[in-house]
XYZ file of C-alpha atoms in Angstrom:
544
model
C 98.848 70.590 173.534
C 99.144 68.728 170.432
C 94.924 68.107 170.365
C 94.580 71.977 170.882
C 96.504 72.745 167.966
C 95.453 70.244 165.327
C 91.659 71.460 165.440
C 92.968 75.128 165.628
C 94.969 74.667 162.567
C 92.246 72.713 160.649
C 89.896 75.829 161.979
C 92.198 78.609 160.361
C 92.793 76.626 156.928
C 89.173 76.519 156.705
C 88.453 79.595 157.104
C 91.009 81.088 154.569
C 90.218 78.439 152.096
C 86.726 79.750 152.592
C 87.486 83.528 152.111
C 89.514 82.586 149.335
C 86.466 80.300 147.357
C 84.649 83.464 147.961
C 86.981 85.719 146.787
C 87.393 83.937 143.756
C 83.452 83.916 142.884
C 83.129 87.660 143.522
C 85.991 88.171 140.912
C 84.196 85.961 138.456
C 80.882 87.747 138.688
C 82.114 91.158 138.854
C 84.634 90.253 135.520
C 82.079 88.971 133.643
C 80.905 91.777 131.497
C 84.046 94.253 131.889
C 87.558 94.948 131.234
C 88.876 94.761 134.596
C 92.097 93.079 133.754
C 93.130 96.400 132.088
C 92.006 98.691 134.631
C 95.634 99.009 136.516
C 96.782 100.851 132.877
C 94.924 103.709 134.345
C 96.444 104.147 137.663
C 99.039 106.387 139.170
C 101.121 102.985 139.664
C 100.587 101.804 135.970
C 103.909 101.126 135.514
C 104.854 99.184 138.873
C 101.437 96.459 137.908
C 103.106 96.016 134.495
C 106.506 95.198 135.689
C 104.943 92.580 138.262
C 102.280 91.255 135.484
C 105.524 90.860 132.920
C 107.169 88.995 135.930
C 104.245 86.712 136.123
C 104.369 85.915 132.814
C 108.098 85.375 133.053
C 107.072 82.395 135.619
C 104.055 81.319 133.271
C 106.296 80.587 130.647
C 108.638 78.737 132.584
C 105.854 76.565 133.583
C 105.895 77.889 137.233
C 102.198 77.263 138.977
C 102.264 79.581 142.008
C 104.830 82.579 142.915
C 105.861 84.078 145.897
C 105.978 88.023 146.629
C 110.000 87.461 147.424
C 110.227 85.716 143.649
C 108.542 89.022 142.159
C 110.759 90.709 144.172
C 113.974 89.165 142.669
C 112.685 89.468 139.023
C 112.121 93.273 139.481
C 115.226 94.075 141.433
C 116.856 92.139 138.036
C 114.377 93.537 135.273
C 116.593 97.148 135.302
C 113.405 99.188 136.534
C 113.763 101.063 139.579
C 113.792 99.476 143.110
C 110.534 98.633 144.847
C 110.492 97.236 148.293
C 108.908 93.891 149.197
C 105.971 95.891 150.634
C 105.418 97.761 147.883
C 105.398 94.346 145.826
C 103.002 92.834 148.169
C 100.696 95.734 148.076
C 100.703 95.654 144.278
C 100.056 92.107 144.201
C 97.290 92.172 146.311
C 96.141 95.204 143.923
C 96.504 93.045 141.037
C 94.148 90.450 143.004
C 91.187 92.413 143.845
C 88.197 90.994 142.929
C 87.135 94.259 140.119
C 90.207 93.775 138.263
C 90.895 90.053 138.693
C 94.429 89.855 136.978
C 96.212 87.759 139.717
C 94.747 84.431 141.677
C 95.367 84.081 145.363
C 96.188 80.992 147.607
C 96.942 80.236 150.778
C 100.711 79.421 151.356
C 101.223 76.906 154.138
C 103.881 75.217 152.972
C 106.633 77.723 155.039
C 104.425 76.905 158.401
C 106.560 75.902 161.146
C 104.639 77.155 164.019
C 101.254 78.155 165.099
C 101.749 82.032 165.037
C 102.664 81.250 161.154
C 98.806 80.696 160.862
C 97.675 84.180 161.573
C 100.649 85.521 159.075
C 99.246 86.722 155.669
C 101.155 84.351 153.313
C 99.836 84.206 149.820
C 100.705 82.306 146.746
C 100.239 83.891 143.670
C 99.749 83.014 140.013
C 98.390 84.721 136.477
C 94.064 84.506 136.145
C 93.115 83.536 132.883
C 91.602 87.215 132.286
C 95.082 88.759 133.238
C 97.224 86.180 130.938
C 94.883 87.177 127.981
C 95.382 90.676 128.883
C 98.873 90.835 129.326
C 99.781 88.829 125.817
C 97.165 91.755 124.194
C 99.495 94.525 125.692
C 102.471 92.443 124.596
C 100.983 92.092 121.047
C 100.056 95.849 120.991
C 103.701 97.017 122.255
C 105.225 94.915 119.372
C 103.032 96.186 116.702
C 103.766 99.368 117.687
C 107.740 99.045 117.834
C 107.494 97.252 114.387
C 108.942 99.103 111.518
C 108.090 97.050 109.297
C 109.990 96.112 106.090
C 109.225 96.132 101.919
C 110.378 92.616 101.527
C 111.803 91.695 98.078
C 112.370 88.022 99.365
C 108.718 87.622 99.622
C 108.135 89.209 96.141
C 110.477 86.200 94.969
C 108.540 83.350 96.976
C 105.475 84.663 95.970
C 106.882 84.102 92.163
C 107.772 80.721 92.941
C 104.810 79.720 94.792
C 102.512 81.254 91.571
C 104.703 79.384 89.240
C 104.224 76.437 90.648
C 100.449 76.605 91.233
C 99.937 77.577 87.788
C 101.960 74.484 86.661
C 99.805 72.328 88.912
C 96.398 73.709 87.141
C 97.717 72.917 83.751
C 98.782 69.346 84.896
C 95.159 68.955 85.831
C 93.740 70.595 82.599
C 95.777 67.879 80.977
C 93.925 65.403 82.973
C 97.616 64.436 84.739
C 96.666 63.304 88.515
C 98.135 66.218 91.012
C 99.074 65.957 94.674
C 96.096 67.723 96.884
C 98.243 68.033 100.017
C 101.018 69.631 97.896
C 98.427 72.009 96.162
C 96.798 73.116 99.588
C 100.443 74.015 101.148
C 101.147 75.693 98.194
C 98.050 77.959 98.630
C 99.028 78.304 102.018
C 102.192 79.425 101.957
C 100.978 81.721 99.538
C 99.018 83.474 101.577
C 101.468 83.599 104.565
C 104.157 85.070 102.285
C 101.411 87.742 100.951
C 99.747 88.726 104.618
C 103.409 89.369 105.761
C 104.380 91.328 102.609
C 101.761 93.308 102.509
C 101.325 94.140 106.230
C 105.009 95.004 106.490
C 104.843 97.165 103.498
C 102.000 99.086 105.123
C 104.340 99.411 108.435
C 107.089 100.461 106.742
C 105.324 103.180 104.547
C 103.975 104.358 107.700
C 107.209 104.734 109.502
C 108.678 105.997 106.372
C 106.042 108.633 106.411
C 106.309 109.103 110.451
C 110.482 109.934 109.392
C 109.762 112.371 106.720
C 107.082 114.170 109.268
C 109.639 114.020 112.032
C 107.309 112.843 114.480
C 109.021 111.073 117.233
C 112.284 111.143 115.380
C 115.918 111.871 116.282
C 116.999 114.022 114.123
C 120.808 113.073 114.045
C 119.779 109.140 113.685
C 117.586 110.641 110.749
C 120.367 111.859 109.019
C 122.712 109.035 110.041
C 120.608 106.588 108.296
C 118.788 108.371 105.461
C 121.281 107.020 103.031
C 120.794 103.912 103.621
C 116.995 104.143 103.770
C 116.726 105.993 100.325
C 119.001 103.103 98.846
C 116.687 100.514 100.595
C 113.584 102.390 98.880
C 115.591 102.448 94.961
C 116.465 98.798 95.483
C 112.833 97.260 96.477
C 111.377 99.863 93.346
C 113.148 98.074 91.224
C 112.386 94.933 92.610
C 108.644 96.020 92.661
C 109.181 96.483 88.699
C 110.232 93.254 87.586
C 108.877 90.477 89.665
C 105.583 92.786 90.329
C 105.329 92.318 86.408
C 105.828 88.520 86.869
C 103.683 88.020 89.062
C 100.828 89.798 87.335
C 101.730 87.535 84.196
C 101.764 84.545 86.621
C 98.065 85.402 87.945
C 96.874 85.996 84.048
C 97.871 82.819 83.130
C 96.061 80.893 85.680
C 92.591 80.991 84.414
C 89.027 81.220 86.365
C 88.420 77.619 85.919
C 92.079 77.074 87.483
C 91.017 79.355 90.173
C 87.971 77.329 90.611
C 90.305 74.249 91.114
C 92.710 75.965 93.171
C 89.745 77.009 95.762
C 87.891 74.001 96.055
C 90.813 72.103 96.708
C 92.161 74.014 99.224
C 88.574 74.079 100.565
C 87.777 70.770 100.372
C 90.861 69.777 102.459
C 90.500 72.305 104.927
C 86.893 71.014 105.531
C 88.194 67.557 106.258
C 88.345 67.678 109.725
C 84.861 69.601 110.662
C 83.004 68.230 112.986
C 80.300 65.348 111.820
C 77.109 67.000 109.734
C 78.829 70.415 109.815
C 81.267 69.612 106.571
C 79.174 71.190 104.205
C 79.281 74.843 106.218
C 82.702 74.328 106.981
C 83.349 73.677 102.883
C 81.571 76.634 102.261
C 82.702 78.874 105.045
C 86.370 77.653 103.707
C 85.677 78.658 99.783
C 84.209 81.710 100.198
C 87.194 82.515 102.500
C 89.681 81.581 99.595
C 87.532 83.120 96.925
C 88.038 86.542 98.498
C 91.733 85.791 99.834
C 92.426 85.154 95.613
C 90.804 88.027 94.740
C 92.396 90.453 96.951
C 95.805 89.270 95.862
C 94.427 89.374 92.221
C 93.656 93.380 92.855
C 97.020 93.717 94.217
C 99.299 93.150 91.661
C 96.604 93.579 88.383
C 94.988 97.088 87.747
C 91.992 97.508 86.342
C 90.099 100.973 84.781
C 88.279 101.478 87.808
C 90.997 101.107 90.239
C 95.252 101.174 90.339
C 96.498 98.244 92.333
C 97.860 97.949 95.350
C 101.512 97.572 93.848
C 101.567 100.400 91.534
C 100.366 102.976 94.481
C 103.241 101.097 96.681
C 105.474 101.668 94.520
C 104.551 105.617 94.051
C 104.332 106.149 97.313
C 107.976 104.550 97.462
C 109.358 107.026 94.631
C 107.511 109.947 96.180
C 109.393 109.147 99.519
C 112.440 109.770 98.020
C 112.567 113.495 97.309
C 110.399 113.978 100.229
C 112.986 112.402 102.451
C 115.673 114.630 100.386
C 113.442 117.651 101.103
C 113.201 117.100 104.796
C 117.374 116.976 104.794
C 117.303 120.174 102.922
C 114.942 121.611 105.498
C 117.061 120.767 107.736
C 120.504 121.704 106.435
C 118.507 125.104 105.827
C 117.812 125.063 109.621
C 121.165 124.300 110.561
C 123.097 126.533 108.216
C 120.611 129.772 109.941
C 118.616 130.252 106.665
C 114.886 131.860 107.724
C 111.754 131.891 105.868
C 111.289 135.325 103.838
C 107.384 134.202 103.527
C 106.355 136.906 106.146
C 108.449 139.340 105.016
C 107.321 138.905 101.464
C 103.727 139.346 102.988
C 104.198 142.320 104.691
C 106.273 143.667 101.776
C 103.257 143.191 99.643
C 100.665 145.072 102.034
C 103.071 147.846 101.808
C 102.919 147.828 98.241
C 98.851 147.964 98.396
C 98.758 150.747 100.549
C 100.913 153.044 98.801
C 98.971 155.716 96.583
C 100.457 155.767 93.436
C 102.783 153.866 90.967
C 105.511 156.222 91.483
C 105.711 155.371 95.080
C 105.619 151.741 94.346
C 108.221 152.205 92.167
C 110.463 153.564 94.691
C 109.584 151.172 96.869
C 110.158 148.106 94.625
C 114.193 149.860 94.067
C 114.633 150.180 97.854
C 113.517 146.544 98.796
C 115.510 145.059 96.018
C 117.814 147.237 95.232
C 117.421 147.740 91.346
C 120.355 150.214 90.483
C 122.710 150.281 87.925
C 125.188 147.376 87.954
C 129.146 148.020 88.761
C 131.633 145.993 87.890
C 135.221 145.400 89.515
C 137.732 146.030 86.688
C 140.327 143.166 86.913
C 143.455 142.480 84.890
C 143.649 140.428 81.721
C 145.769 137.907 83.864
C 142.522 137.448 86.203
C 140.415 136.993 83.471
C 142.937 134.644 81.256
C 143.522 132.139 84.539
C 139.640 132.379 85.054
C 138.970 131.095 81.674
C 141.722 128.211 81.942
C 140.473 126.838 85.376
C 137.241 126.664 83.446
C 135.098 127.529 87.213
C 131.808 126.055 87.687
C 129.008 127.710 90.088
C 129.441 125.723 92.861
C 133.537 126.445 92.783
C 134.772 127.820 96.182
C 136.379 131.074 95.703
C 139.426 129.088 98.000
C 139.787 126.867 95.155
C 139.727 129.625 92.197
C 142.640 131.581 90.855
C 143.689 134.278 93.212
C 141.990 137.756 91.856
C 145.378 140.327 90.643
C 144.692 143.611 92.061
C 146.643 146.246 90.806
C 149.604 147.711 93.018
C 148.201 151.567 92.652
C 145.182 150.582 93.816
C 146.623 148.976 96.859
C 149.117 151.662 97.381
C 146.661 154.447 96.786
C 142.980 153.046 97.313
C 141.847 153.884 94.128
C 142.755 153.138 90.484
C 142.095 155.630 87.752
C 143.657 154.307 84.243
C 145.602 157.697 82.825
C 145.206 158.022 78.993
C 142.749 158.114 76.207
C 139.202 156.146 77.750
C 138.272 152.787 76.304
C 136.246 152.633 73.666
C 132.605 151.027 74.314
C 132.374 147.407 72.779
C 130.189 147.241 69.629
C 127.691 144.303 70.763
C 125.662 144.890 67.498
C 126.618 141.277 65.821
C 126.365 139.078 69.025
C 122.914 140.782 69.346
C 121.940 139.911 66.090
C 123.201 136.524 66.086
C 121.113 135.739 69.204
C 118.008 137.482 67.468
C 118.725 135.067 64.723
C 118.874 132.082 66.862
C 115.819 132.891 68.579
C 113.685 133.677 65.357
C 115.056 130.470 63.753
C 114.072 128.419 67.107
C 110.950 130.063 66.845
C 109.738 129.231 63.358
C 111.467 125.772 64.404
C 108.872 125.290 66.914
C 105.715 126.802 64.693
C 106.273 123.852 62.143
C 107.063 121.416 64.385
C 103.264 122.845 66.019
C 102.005 122.576 62.224
C 102.931 119.333 61.794
C 101.397 117.455 64.713
C 97.653 119.703 64.189
C 95.306 117.133 63.653
C 92.127 118.984 61.795
C 89.661 116.536 64.047
C 89.808 113.495 66.180
C 92.734 110.902 64.855
C 94.437 107.664 66.146
C 97.672 107.587 66.850
C 98.506 105.807 64.521
C 97.773 107.991 61.816
C 100.624 110.100 62.817
C 103.278 107.622 60.698
C 106.144 109.044 60.762
C 107.402 112.661 62.697
C 110.547 114.587 62.637
C 112.607 114.648 66.000
C 111.169 118.112 66.905
C 107.538 117.433 66.268
C 108.186 114.125 68.414
C 109.463 115.825 71.258
C 106.727 118.571 71.245
C 104.469 115.938 70.563
C 105.814 112.942 73.399
C 105.092 116.042 75.850
C 101.620 116.656 75.136
C 101.031 112.941 74.835
C 102.706 112.436 78.447
C 100.336 115.587 79.851
C 97.425 113.787 78.261
C 97.993 110.410 79.934
C 98.674 111.783 83.195
C 95.536 113.561 82.811
C 93.133 111.113 82.177
C 94.647 108.419 84.698
C 93.448 104.818 84.430
C 90.128 105.530 85.475
C 88.710 108.124 82.838
C 88.085 107.525 79.364
C 89.103 111.348 78.180
C 90.853 114.456 79.050
C 91.537 117.738 77.325
C 94.954 119.830 78.356
C 96.132 123.065 76.933
C 100.059 124.166 76.878
C 101.823 126.227 79.174
C 101.558 129.167 76.820
C 97.795 128.476 75.903
C 98.101 128.120 72.294
C 97.261 124.473 71.824
C 94.594 122.154 72.913
C 95.039 118.661 73.140
C 91.803 116.355 73.531
C 92.872 112.667 74.494
C 90.311 109.799 74.158
C 90.973 106.096 74.940
C 89.805 103.462 72.487
C 88.358 100.305 73.575
C 90.598 96.579 72.552
C 94.279 96.380 72.710
C 94.839 97.909 69.297
C 98.364 99.016 69.114
C 100.275 101.746 67.176
C 103.284 102.768 66.334
C 105.296 106.189 65.561
C 108.473 106.313 63.625
C 110.899 108.822 64.421
C 114.758 109.067 62.981
C 115.955 107.784 66.875
C 113.473 104.917 66.840
C 109.567 103.856 67.167
C 107.289 104.780 69.629
C 104.779 101.545 70.232
C 101.759 101.853 72.729
C 98.063 101.074 72.679
C 96.035 103.385 70.299
C 94.119 106.643 71.481
C 92.176 109.421 69.716
C 93.440 112.301 69.736
C 92.529 116.087 69.098
C 95.587 118.775 68.755
C 94.035 122.151 67.799
C 95.097 125.714 68.205
C 92.888 127.955 70.746
C 90.201 129.822 70.142
C 92.143 133.439 68.522
C 95.069 131.824 68.241
C 96.519 131.568 64.715
C 99.700 129.075 63.907
């Protein structure tokens, strides 16, 4: 009996091993030019396959070489997913091991053979293939990237300030002829690059998540309303940190001269090329140096603006500022929807079409009165006690009627339903004095504005420094015009032309080369800044 079993056993094992070897060769050949390990994601049972692959990856991380189907079944029973049978697990493993996918390698399991019949049962051990492991790691990275909300890192800004300060001091010591530690210099640059990359990537991810929250894409409205105050406070705090530490970073970058940057780049590239293979040191040095030059340039462009482009820090600050009113607008919209308010746009468009279709102005006036109820106003008469109570309470426009003093109604009105005062009719109030006061006030304000406009007229282009001293009214008008002109010019243009809202003044602004400063004095203080050429003139046909 023994002489029969042994040759049969070895023959069966040889056949099985030969089949497994051929399967592995075919799988390698089929997967050579494609992305077969990702194919299971497009199948109906993709969720089950993904759970099996995660279980295999977990066993791989525990340094388990081979896994049996019952081990996978136990892992799936504990992962909180839908229950699966042992047959479904075995079928999933077989599909993942097929040559066209190649996520799993299979091996014959002879460790539990106790009888001749066991050799004829399909007992396999499974192991992640190299391609399957790579695909699973890529999918895990994909899930992590989608789930990451990012962050605006004030701590990273602080670390960048510390590292740049150390590098600036290193450059100064090198310029003075003092020997510096190249290892520490290289390590500071590596740390600076890591913190900067983390800051930039997290900022992009965070602003993307904020925009999705503003657009209410994949967002829970209740969750949004719950955390919006914390989000707005978070944005305001980061904007303040970016203003202060961003200015410090800009100053540190400008304090490192070009030859200092060359020294830092060469130091980092030289140390990184020390580990290059024999004969490849020069190429490794050039490659590392080019990479560090690009990274220093990117760091500088991220924090320092030029005439051609705004810095990424300024753009990030602008987006963060714009996100705050956008978030408040979303909250206002949600509150309006919750309170039942509707958009009247379609109603107004329909009314406009009705106006356009009417044949005469008289018909349009009647439609206007019908639509908007423009009829004489009738006021409810109240007692003097009610008026006095209202005056004493100093009510605001937002005061609830429940919190306001009660309205005193005449007992006769309550009893009879009508109220008519007997006796002589009240005299019409003479409001001519009040109207004259308002007219005089409007006339004085108009004359004051006209004098301020005449004061800032330039009669041709002149520098801002030529204005010298301005009174409060003229300076307020001038500052508004200057702000509109600078906003229209932007960081890239050299000239801009705007007009006031009433169309009476035209302002032309030109940038002056160099860094010349100007000062304009006012009774409230001095305005100092870069000098510009400005031309403030009345519009054509306007006399001021």
